Short mmCIF file of C-alpha atoms in Angstrom, two decimals:
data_model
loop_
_atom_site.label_atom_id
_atom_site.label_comp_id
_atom_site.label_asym_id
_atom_site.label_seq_id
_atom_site.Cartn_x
_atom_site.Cartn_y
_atom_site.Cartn_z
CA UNK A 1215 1.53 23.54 -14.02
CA UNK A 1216 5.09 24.13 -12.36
CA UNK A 1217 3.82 22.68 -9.08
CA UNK A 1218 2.93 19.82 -11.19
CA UNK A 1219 5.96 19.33 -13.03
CA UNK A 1220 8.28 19.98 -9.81
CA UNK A 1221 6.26 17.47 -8.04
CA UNK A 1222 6.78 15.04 -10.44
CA UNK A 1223 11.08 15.63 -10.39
CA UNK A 1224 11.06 16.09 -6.92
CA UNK A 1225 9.92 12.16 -6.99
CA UNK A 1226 11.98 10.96 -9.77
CA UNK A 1227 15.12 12.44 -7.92
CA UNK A 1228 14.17 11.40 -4.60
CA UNK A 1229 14.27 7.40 -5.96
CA UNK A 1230 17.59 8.23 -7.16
CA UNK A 1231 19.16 10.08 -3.82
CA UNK A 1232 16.99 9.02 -0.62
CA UNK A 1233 16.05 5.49 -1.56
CA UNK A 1234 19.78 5.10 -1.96
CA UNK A 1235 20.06 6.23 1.76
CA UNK A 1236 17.49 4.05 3.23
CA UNK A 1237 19.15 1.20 1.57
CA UNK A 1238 22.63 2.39 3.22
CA UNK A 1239 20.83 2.06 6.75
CA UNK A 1240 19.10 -0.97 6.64
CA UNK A 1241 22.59 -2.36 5.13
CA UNK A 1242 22.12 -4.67 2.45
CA UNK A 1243 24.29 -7.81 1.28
CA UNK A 1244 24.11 -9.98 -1.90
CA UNK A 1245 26.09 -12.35 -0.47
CA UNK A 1246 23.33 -13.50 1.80
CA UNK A 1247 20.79 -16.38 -0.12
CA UNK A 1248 17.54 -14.74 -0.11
CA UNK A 1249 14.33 -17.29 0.61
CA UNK A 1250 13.47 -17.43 -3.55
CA UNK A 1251 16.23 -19.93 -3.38
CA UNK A 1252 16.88 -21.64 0.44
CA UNK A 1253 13.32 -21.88 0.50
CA UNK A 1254 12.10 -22.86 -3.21
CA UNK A 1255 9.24 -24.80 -3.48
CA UNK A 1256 8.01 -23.52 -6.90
CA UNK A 1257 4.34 -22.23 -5.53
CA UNK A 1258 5.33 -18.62 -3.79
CA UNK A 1259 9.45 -19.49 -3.23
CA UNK A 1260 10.30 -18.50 -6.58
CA UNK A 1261 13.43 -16.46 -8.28
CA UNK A 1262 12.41 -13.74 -10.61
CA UNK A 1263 14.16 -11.20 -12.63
CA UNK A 1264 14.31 -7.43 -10.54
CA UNK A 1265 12.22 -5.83 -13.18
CA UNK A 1266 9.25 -8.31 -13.31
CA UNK A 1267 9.56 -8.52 -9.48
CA UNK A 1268 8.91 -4.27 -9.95
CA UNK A 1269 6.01 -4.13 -12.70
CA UNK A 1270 4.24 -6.98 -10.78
CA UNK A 1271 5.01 -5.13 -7.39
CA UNK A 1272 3.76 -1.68 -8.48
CA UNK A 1273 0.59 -4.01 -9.76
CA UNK A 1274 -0.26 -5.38 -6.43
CA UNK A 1275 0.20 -2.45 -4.81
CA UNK A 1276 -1.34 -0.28 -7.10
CA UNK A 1277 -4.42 -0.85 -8.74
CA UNK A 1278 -7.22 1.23 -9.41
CA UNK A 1279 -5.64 3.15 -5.74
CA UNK A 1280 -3.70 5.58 -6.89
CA UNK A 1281 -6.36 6.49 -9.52
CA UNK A 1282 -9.43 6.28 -7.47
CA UNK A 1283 -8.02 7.82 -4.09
CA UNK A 1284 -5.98 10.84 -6.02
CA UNK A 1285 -9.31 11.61 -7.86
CA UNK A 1286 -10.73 11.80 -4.57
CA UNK A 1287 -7.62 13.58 -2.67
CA UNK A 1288 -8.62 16.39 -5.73
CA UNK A 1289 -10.72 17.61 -4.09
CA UNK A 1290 -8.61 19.76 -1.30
CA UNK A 1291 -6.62 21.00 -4.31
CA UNK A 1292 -3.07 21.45 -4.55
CA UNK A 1293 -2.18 20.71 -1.61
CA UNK A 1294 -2.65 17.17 -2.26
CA UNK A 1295 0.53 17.56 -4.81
CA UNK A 1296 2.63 18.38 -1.37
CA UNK A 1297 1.25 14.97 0.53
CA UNK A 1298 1.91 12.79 -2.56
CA UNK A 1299 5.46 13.99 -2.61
CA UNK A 1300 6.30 14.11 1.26
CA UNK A 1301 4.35 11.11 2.19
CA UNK A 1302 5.62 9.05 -1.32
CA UNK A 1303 9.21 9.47 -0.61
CA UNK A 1304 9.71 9.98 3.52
CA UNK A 1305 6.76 7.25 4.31
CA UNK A 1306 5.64 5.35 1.89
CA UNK A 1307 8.66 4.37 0.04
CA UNK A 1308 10.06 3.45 3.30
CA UNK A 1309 7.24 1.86 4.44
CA UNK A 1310 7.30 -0.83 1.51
CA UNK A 1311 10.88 -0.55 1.23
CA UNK A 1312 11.34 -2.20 5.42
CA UNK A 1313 8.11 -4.60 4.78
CA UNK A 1314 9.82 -5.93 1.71
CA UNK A 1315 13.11 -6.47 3.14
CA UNK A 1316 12.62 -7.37 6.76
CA UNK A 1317 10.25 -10.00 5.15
CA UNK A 1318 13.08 -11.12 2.93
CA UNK A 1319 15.77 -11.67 6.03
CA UNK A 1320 13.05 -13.43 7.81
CA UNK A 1321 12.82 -16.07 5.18
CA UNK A 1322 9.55 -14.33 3.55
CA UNK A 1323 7.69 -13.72 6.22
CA UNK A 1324 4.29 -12.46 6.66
CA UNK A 1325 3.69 -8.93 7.82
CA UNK A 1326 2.37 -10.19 11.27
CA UNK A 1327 4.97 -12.23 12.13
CA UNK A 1328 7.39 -9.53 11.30
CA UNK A 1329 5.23 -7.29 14.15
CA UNK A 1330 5.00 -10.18 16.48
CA UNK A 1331 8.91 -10.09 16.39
CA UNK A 1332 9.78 -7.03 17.11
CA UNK A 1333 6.51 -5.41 18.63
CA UNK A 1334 5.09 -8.50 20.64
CA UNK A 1335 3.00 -11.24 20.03
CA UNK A 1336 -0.16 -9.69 21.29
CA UNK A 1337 0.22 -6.74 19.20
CA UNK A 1338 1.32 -9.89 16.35
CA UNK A 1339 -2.16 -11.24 17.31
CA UNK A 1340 -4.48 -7.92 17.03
CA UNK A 1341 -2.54 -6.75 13.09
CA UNK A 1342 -3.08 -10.62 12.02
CA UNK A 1343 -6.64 -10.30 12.75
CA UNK A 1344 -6.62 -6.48 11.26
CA UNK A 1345 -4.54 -7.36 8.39
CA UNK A 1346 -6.39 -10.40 7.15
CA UNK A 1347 -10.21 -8.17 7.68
CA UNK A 1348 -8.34 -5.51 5.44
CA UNK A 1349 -7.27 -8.35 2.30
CA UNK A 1350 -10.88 -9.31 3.02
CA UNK A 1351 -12.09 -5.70 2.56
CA UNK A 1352 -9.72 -4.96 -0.37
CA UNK A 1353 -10.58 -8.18 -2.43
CA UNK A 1354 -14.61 -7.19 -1.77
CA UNK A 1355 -14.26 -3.73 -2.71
CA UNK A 1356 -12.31 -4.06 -5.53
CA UNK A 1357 -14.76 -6.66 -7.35
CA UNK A 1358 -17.94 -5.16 -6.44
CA UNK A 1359 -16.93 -2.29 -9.47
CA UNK A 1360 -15.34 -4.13 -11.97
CA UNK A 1361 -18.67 -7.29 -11.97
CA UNK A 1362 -21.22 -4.17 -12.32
CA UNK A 1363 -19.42 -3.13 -15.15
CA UNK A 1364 -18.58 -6.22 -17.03
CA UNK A 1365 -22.76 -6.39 -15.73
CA UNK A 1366 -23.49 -3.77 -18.31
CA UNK A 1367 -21.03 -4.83 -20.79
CA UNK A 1368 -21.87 -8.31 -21.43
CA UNK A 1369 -24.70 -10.34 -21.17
CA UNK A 1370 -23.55 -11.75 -17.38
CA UNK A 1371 -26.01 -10.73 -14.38
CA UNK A 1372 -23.79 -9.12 -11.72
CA UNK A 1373 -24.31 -11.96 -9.85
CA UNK A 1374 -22.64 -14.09 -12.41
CA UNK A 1375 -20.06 -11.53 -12.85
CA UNK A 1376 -19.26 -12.09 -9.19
CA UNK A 1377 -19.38 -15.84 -9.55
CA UNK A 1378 -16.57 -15.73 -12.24
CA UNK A 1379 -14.30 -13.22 -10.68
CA UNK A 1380 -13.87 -15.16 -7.34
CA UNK A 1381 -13.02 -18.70 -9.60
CA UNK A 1382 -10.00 -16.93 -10.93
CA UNK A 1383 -9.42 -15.59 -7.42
CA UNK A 1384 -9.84 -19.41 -6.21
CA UNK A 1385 -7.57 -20.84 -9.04
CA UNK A 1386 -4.99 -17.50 -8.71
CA UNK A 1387 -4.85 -17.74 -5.34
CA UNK A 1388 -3.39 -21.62 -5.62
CA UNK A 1389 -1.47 -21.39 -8.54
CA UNK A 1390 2.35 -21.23 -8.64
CA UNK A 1391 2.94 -17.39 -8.34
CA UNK A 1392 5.29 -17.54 -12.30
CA UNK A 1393 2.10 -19.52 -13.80
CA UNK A 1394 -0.64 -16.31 -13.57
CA UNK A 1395 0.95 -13.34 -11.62
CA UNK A 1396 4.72 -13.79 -13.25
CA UNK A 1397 3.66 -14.42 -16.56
CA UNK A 1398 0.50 -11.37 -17.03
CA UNK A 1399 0.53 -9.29 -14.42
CA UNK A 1400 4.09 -7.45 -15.59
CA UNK A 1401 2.05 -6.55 -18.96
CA UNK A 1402 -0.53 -5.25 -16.75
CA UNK A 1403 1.69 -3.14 -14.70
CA UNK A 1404 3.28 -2.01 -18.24
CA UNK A 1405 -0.38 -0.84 -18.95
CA UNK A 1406 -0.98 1.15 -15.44
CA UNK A 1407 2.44 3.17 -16.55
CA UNK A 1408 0.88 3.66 -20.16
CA UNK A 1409 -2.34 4.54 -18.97
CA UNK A 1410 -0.93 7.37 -16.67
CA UNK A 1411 1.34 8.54 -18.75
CA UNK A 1412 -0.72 9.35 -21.41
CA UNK A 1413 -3.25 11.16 -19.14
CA UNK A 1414 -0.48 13.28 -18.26
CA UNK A 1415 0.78 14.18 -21.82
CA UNK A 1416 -2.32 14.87 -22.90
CA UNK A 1417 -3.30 16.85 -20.16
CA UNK A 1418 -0.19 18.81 -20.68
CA UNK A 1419 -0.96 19.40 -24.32
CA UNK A 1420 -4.11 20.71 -23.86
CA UNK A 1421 -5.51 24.34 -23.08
CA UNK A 1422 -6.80 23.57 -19.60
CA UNK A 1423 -4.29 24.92 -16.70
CA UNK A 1424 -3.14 22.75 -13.82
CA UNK A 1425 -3.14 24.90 -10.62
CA UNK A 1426 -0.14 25.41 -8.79
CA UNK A 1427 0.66 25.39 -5.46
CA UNK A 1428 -1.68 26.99 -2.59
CA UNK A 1429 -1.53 25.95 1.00
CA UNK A 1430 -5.85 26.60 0.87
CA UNK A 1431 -8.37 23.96 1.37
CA UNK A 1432 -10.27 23.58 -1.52
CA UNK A 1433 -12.96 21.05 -0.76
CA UNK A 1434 -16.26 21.77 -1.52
CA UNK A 1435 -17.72 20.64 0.97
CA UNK A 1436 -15.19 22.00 3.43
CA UNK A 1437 -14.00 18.52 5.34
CA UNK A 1438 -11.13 19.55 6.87
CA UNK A 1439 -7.13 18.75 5.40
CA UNK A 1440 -5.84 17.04 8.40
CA UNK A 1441 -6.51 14.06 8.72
CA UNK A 1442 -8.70 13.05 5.95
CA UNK A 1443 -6.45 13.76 2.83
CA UNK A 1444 -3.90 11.66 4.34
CA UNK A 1445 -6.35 8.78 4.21
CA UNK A 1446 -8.25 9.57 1.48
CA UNK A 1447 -4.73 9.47 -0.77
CA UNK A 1448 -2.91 6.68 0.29
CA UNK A 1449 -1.76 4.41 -2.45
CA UNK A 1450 0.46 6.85 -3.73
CA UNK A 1451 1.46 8.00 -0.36
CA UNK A 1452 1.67 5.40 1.96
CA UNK A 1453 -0.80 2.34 2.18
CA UNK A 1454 -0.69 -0.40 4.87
CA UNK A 1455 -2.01 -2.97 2.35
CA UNK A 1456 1.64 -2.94 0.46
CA UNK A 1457 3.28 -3.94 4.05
CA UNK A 1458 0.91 -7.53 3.08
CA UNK A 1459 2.22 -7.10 -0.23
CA UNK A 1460 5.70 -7.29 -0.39
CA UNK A 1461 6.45 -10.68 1.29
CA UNK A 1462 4.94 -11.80 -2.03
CA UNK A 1463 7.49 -10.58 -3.98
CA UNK A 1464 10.24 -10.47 -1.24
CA UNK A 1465 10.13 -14.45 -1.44
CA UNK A 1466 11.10 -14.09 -5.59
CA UNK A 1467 13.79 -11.48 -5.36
CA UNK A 1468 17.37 -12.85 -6.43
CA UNK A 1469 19.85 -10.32 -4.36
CA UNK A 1470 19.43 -8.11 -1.71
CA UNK A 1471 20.58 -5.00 -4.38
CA UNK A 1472 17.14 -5.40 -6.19
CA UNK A 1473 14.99 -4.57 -2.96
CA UNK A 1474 15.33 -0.69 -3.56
CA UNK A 1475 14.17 -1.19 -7.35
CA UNK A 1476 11.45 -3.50 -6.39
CA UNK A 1477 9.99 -2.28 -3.28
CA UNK A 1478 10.97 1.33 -2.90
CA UNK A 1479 10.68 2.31 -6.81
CA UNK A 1480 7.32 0.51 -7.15
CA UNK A 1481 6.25 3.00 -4.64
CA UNK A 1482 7.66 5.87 -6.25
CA UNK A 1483 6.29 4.73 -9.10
CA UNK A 1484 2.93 4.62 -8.04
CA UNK A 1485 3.11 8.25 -6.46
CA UNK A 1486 3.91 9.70 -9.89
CA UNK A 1487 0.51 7.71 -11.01
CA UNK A 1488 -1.07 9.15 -7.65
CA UNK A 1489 0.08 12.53 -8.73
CA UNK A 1490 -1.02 12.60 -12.74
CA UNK A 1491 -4.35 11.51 -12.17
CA UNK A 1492 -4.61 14.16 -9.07
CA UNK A 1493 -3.65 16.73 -11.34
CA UNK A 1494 -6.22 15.61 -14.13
CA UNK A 1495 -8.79 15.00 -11.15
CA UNK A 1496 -8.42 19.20 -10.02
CA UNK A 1497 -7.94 20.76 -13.57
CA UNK A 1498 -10.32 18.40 -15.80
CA UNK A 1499 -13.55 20.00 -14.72
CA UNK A 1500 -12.75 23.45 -13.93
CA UNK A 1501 -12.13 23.42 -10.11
CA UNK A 1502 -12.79 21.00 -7.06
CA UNK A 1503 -16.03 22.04 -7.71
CA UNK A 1504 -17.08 20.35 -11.03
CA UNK A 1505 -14.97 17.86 -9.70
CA UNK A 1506 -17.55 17.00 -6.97
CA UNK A 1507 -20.18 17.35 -9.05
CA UNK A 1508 -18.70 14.64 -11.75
CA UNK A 1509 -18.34 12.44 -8.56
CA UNK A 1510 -21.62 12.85 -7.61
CA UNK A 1511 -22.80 11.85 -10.57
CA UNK A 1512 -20.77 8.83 -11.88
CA UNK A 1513 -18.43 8.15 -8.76
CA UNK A 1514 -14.85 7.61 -9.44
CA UNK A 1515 -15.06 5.22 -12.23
CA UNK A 1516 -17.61 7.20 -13.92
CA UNK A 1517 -15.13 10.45 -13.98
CA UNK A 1518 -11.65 7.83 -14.65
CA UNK A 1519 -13.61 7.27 -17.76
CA UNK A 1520 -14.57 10.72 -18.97
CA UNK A 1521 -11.37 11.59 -18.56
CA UNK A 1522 -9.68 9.07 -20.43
CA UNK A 1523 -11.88 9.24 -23.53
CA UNK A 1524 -12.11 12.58 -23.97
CA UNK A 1525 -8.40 13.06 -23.45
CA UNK A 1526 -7.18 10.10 -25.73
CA UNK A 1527 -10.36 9.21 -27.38
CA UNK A 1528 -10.81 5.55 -28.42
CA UNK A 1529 -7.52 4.51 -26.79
CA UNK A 1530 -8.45 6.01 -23.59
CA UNK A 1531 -11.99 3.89 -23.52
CA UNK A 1532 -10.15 1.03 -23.70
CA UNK A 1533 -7.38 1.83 -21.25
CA UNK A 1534 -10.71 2.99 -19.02
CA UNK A 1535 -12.37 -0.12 -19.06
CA UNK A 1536 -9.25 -2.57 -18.98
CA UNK A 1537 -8.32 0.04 -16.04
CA UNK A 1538 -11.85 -0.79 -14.01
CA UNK A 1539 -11.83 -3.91 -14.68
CA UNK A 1540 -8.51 -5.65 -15.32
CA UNK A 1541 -6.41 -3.37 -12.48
CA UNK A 1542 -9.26 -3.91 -9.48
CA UNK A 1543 -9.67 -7.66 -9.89
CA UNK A 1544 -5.55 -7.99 -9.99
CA UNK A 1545 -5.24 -5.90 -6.67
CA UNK A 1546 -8.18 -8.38 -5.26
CA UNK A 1547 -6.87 -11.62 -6.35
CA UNK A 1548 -3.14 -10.84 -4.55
CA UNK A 1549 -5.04 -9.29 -1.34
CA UNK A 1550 -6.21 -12.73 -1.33
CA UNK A 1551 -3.41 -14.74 -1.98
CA UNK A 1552 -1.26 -12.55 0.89
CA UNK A 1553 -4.17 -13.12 2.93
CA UNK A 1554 -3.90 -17.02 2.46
CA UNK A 1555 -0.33 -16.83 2.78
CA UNK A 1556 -1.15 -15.59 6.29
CA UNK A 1557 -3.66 -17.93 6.81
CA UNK A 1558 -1.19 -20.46 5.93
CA UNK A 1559 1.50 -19.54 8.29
CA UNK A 1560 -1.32 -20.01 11.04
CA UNK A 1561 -2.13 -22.94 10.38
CA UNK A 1562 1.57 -24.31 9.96
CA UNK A 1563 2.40 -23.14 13.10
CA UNK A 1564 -0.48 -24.37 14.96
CA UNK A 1565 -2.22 -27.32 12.97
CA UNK A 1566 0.91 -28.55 11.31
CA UNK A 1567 -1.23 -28.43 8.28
CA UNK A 1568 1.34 -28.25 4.99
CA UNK A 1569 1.42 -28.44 1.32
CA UNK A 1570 -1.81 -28.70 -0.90
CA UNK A 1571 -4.14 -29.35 1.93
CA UNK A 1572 -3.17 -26.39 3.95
CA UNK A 1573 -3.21 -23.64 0.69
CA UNK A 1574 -6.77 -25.07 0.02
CA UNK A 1575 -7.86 -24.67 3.65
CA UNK A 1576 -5.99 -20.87 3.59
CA UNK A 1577 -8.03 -20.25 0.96
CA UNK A 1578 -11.65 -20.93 1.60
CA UNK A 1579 -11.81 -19.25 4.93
CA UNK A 1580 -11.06 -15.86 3.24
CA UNK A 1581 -12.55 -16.28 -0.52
CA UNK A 1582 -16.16 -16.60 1.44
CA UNK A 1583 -16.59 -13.84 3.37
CA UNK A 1584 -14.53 -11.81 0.86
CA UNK A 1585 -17.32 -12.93 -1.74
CA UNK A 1586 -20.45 -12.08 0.63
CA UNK A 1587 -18.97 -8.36 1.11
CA UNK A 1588 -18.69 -7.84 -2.53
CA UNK A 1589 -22.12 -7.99 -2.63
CA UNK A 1590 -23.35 -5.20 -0.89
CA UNK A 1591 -22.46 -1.51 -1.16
CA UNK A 1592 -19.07 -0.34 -2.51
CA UNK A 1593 -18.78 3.06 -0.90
CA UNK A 1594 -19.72 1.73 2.87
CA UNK A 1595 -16.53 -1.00 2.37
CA UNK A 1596 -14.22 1.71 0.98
CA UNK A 1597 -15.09 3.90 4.31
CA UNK A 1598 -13.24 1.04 6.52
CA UNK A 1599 -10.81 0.42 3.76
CA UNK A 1600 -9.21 3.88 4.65
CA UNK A 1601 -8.95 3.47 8.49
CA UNK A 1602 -7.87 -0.23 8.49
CA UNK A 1603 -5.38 0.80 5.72
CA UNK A 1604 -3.82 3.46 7.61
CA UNK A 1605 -3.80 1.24 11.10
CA UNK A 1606 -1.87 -1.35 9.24
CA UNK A 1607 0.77 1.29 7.67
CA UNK A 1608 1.67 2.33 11.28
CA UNK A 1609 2.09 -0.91 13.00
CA UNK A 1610 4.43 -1.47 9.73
CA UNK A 1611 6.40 1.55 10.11
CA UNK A 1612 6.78 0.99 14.27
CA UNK A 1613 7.97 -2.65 13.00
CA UNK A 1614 10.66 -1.06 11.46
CA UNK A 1615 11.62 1.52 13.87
CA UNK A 1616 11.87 -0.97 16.75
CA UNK A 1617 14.52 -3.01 14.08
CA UNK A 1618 16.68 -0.53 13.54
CA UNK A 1619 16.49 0.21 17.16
CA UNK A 1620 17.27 -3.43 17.96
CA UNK A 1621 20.07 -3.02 15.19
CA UNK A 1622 21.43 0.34 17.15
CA UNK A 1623 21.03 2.01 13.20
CA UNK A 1624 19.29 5.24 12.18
CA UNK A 1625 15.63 4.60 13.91
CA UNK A 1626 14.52 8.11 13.18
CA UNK A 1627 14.14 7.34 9.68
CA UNK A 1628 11.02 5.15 10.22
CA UNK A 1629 10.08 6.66 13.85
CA UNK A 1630 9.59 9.78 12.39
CA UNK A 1631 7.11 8.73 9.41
CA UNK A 1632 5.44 6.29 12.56
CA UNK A 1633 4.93 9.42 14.69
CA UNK A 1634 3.30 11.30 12.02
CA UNK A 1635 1.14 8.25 10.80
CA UNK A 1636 0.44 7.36 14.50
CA UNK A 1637 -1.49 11.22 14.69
CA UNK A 1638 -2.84 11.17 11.76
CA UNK A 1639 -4.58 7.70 12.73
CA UNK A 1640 -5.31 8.76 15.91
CA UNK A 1641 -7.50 11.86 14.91
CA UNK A 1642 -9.14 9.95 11.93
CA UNK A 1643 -10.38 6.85 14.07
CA UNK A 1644 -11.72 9.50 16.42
CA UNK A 1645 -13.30 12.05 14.17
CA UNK A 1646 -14.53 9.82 10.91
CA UNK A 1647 -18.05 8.72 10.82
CA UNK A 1648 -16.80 5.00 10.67
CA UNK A 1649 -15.11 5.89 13.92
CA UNK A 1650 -16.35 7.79 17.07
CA UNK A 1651 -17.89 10.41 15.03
CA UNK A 1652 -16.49 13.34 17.68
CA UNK A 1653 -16.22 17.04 16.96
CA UNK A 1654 -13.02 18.36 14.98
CA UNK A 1655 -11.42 20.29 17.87
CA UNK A 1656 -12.13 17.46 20.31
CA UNK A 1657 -10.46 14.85 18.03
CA UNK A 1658 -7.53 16.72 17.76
CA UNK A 1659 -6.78 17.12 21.42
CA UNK A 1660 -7.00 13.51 21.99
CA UNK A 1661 -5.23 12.53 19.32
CA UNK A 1662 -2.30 14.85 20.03
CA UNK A 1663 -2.56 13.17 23.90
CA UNK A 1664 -2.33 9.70 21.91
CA UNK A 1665 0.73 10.95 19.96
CA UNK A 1666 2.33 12.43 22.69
CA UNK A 1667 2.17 9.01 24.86
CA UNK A 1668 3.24 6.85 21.97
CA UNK A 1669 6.63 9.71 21.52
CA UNK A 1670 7.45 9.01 24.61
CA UNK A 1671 7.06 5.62 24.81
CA UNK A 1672 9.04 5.61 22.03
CA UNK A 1673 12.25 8.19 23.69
CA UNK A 1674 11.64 5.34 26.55
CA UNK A 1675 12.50 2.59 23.93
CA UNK A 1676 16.03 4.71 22.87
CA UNK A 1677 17.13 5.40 26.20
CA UNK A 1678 16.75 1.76 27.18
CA UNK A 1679 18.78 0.43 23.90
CA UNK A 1680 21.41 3.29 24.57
CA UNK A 1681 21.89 1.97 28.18
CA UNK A 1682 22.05 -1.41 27.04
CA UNK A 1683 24.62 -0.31 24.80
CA UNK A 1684 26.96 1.49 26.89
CA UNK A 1685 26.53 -1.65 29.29
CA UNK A 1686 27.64 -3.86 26.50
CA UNK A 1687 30.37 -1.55 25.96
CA UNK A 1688 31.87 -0.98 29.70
CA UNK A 1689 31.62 -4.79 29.88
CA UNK A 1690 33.54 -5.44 26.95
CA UNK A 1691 36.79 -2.94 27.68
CA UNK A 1692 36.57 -4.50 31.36
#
């Protein structure tokens, strides 16, 4: 339980000290007009208040992720406490923290056109075409769950359940972002926070002991720690689909100041949720063991559920189902909506096709394929959700690196967190079954050889600015 509890403080006082040093670096100023207001056109260029802008971020981002992925992560044990903490705080929370606000200087720009800037435009090119595949993905796999389940609650086919879902995504997706996601989805976000934090009172109050710390993998069926807890548990960690987030909410923020609430909190926030239902995932059923089992037999929704009712009883069936249903079909209606705001920005630049006509024709292309996906099986889409997810978080976290470069500030903050994420993609795409499927040991050595060439690549990329620099500066005394 003391692993548990540190965890959890070591979080809540890393918002409070690091997040305040990550804002120091990337320099904020509220005298600057952020896009809610020089580019307000009441549909996604709206001003909202910092703490809306946080419950609806932590919303988007969140989801039934944290909850599903840190029931899965469970399953090594402990150990997953140490990567929701290190990865929350030193990747993550930077991560959304540099997607939010570089989006926000750049007048609310998409994710891809923040890469094309500072990593190229054919690397812009290959994450728009990953990014918008991974909304896709998202918005499929996170409607496939919640229409089997209003299935067998109601007297809708799953078909029909389907059917409905994607019309509010249609009519969502269009809408003003104050008419549907400014007005609900903070209430929703307030019930996420609820939700968790009642699983982790009451799993504090009872007689069942949350392990502390060991460094041993716990898996039953003995997959190995690196890399596949780092993908497994990523919202809560770090998660490439919040990079595609945060424009959203970058184009409503007021001042500069509220970035560090809205982006990096969120995330924080998030990881605490990642962590409590971790914790209930390991200790609720005796071991990693009973855990599989309970997986096995009702998948992650199926084990969210038993969990929730027998800790809190009436309340906790309701907070289960509004969980499956309500949180999944609010993470897939904003994947969509930051996947037509993509769209959108592609076809402005390209087609000159504006207002109405071009949100309607952002829309369709993605809603359709997103729809056909949702029809076949969940646990095949979540497989590529992982990977994809991942890819995207390190492209993000380069993004930033090469900005602070360009901005001769602290790089290593976000170079760091990129070479990490950079080996820990590396290895999965080589080793997963949805990858190249090669042995352990094998996947490994290459992807320390990838790691090694993008490091010094990277050492390349300093020595060049600091020449620049000392150029600059012997020109200048002359």
């Amino acid at each position: 339980m003391f692993t548990f509890l540190f965890a959890i403080a070591l979080l809540i006082v890393g918002y409070f000290t690091y997040s305040k040093v990550v804002e120091r670096i990337f320099g904020i100023n509220d005298e600057n007009q952020t896009p809610a207001y020089s580019n307000s056109d009441a549909i996604d260029y709206t001003p909202m208040p910092w703490w809306k802008a946080s419950l609806i971020q932590l919303l988007n981002i969140a989801g039934l992720g944290p909850i599903f992925g840190a029931v899965a992560g469970a399953l090594y044990g402990p150990v997953a406490f140490i990567w929701i903490v290190i990865g929350c705080l030193f990747a993550g929370a930077v991560h959304d923290y540099f997607s939010g606000m570089l989006s926000l200087r750049h007048n609310g720009a998409q994710f891809p056109s923040l890469v094309g800037r500072y990593l190229g435009n054919t690397m812009r090119v290959f994450i728009n075409v990953v990014s918008i595949i991974l909304m896709v993905l998202v918005a499929a796999a996170f409607t496939a769950g919640p229409a089997q389940l209003i299935a067998s609650l109601t007297p809708l086919t799953f078909t029909a359940a389907i059917i409905l879902i994607f019309a509010y995504f249609l009519v969502a997706a269009v809408l003003p972002v104050n008419k549907v996601i400014g007005r609900i989805y903070p209430f929703f976000g307030a019930i996420l926070i609820f939700m968790a934090v009642s699983i982790g009172v009451a799993l504090l109050l009872t007689d069942r002991s949350i392990p502390n710390l060991t460094l041993s993998n716990l898996h039953p069926g003995e997959l190995p720690i690196w890399p596949l807890l780092m993908v497994t548990i990523s919202c809560g960690a770090i998660s490439g689909f919040h990079s595609t987030q945060s424009p959203i909410l970058a184009r409503t923020i007021k001042k500069e100041s509220h970035g560090r609430k809205v982006f990096y909190g969120a995330m924080v926030a998030e990881g605490v949720i990642a962590l409590i239902w971790a914790a209930a995932g390991m200790t609720f059923f005796g071991g990693t063991g009973g855990l599989q089992e309970a997986l096995a037999a009702g998948g992650p929704a199926g084990v969210v559920n038993e969990i929730s009712t027998t800790l809190l009883g009436t309340l906790g069936g309701i907070l289960a189902i509004l969980g499956v249903i309500i949180l999944p079909i609010t993470t897939g209606d904003t994947a969509l909506r930051s996947s037509r705001m993509m769209v959108s920005e592609l076809l402005t630049k390209f087609f000159k096709v504006r207002g109405l006509k071009g949100i309607l024709f952002a829309t369709i292309p993605v809603t359709i394929p997103a729809f056909w996906l949702s029809t076949i099986d969940y646990t095949f889409l979540w497989r590529y959700v992982g990977g994809t997810n991942q890819l995207v978080a390190t492209v993000m976290l380069w993004t930033a690196t090469m900005y602070l470069l360009e901005k001769q500030k602290f790089h290593w903050i976000c170079g760091i967190p990129a070479l990490f994420m950079t080996a820990v993609v590396s290895t999965y795409f080589l080793y997963a079954p949805e990858g190249f499927s090669l042995p352990y040991e094998l996947s490994l050595s290459i992807g320390g050889v990838i790691t090694v060439i993008i490091a010094i690549w990277y050492i390349s990329k300093v020595r060049k600015n600091k020449q620049l620099t000392e150029q600059t500066s012997n020109s200048n005394v002359a």
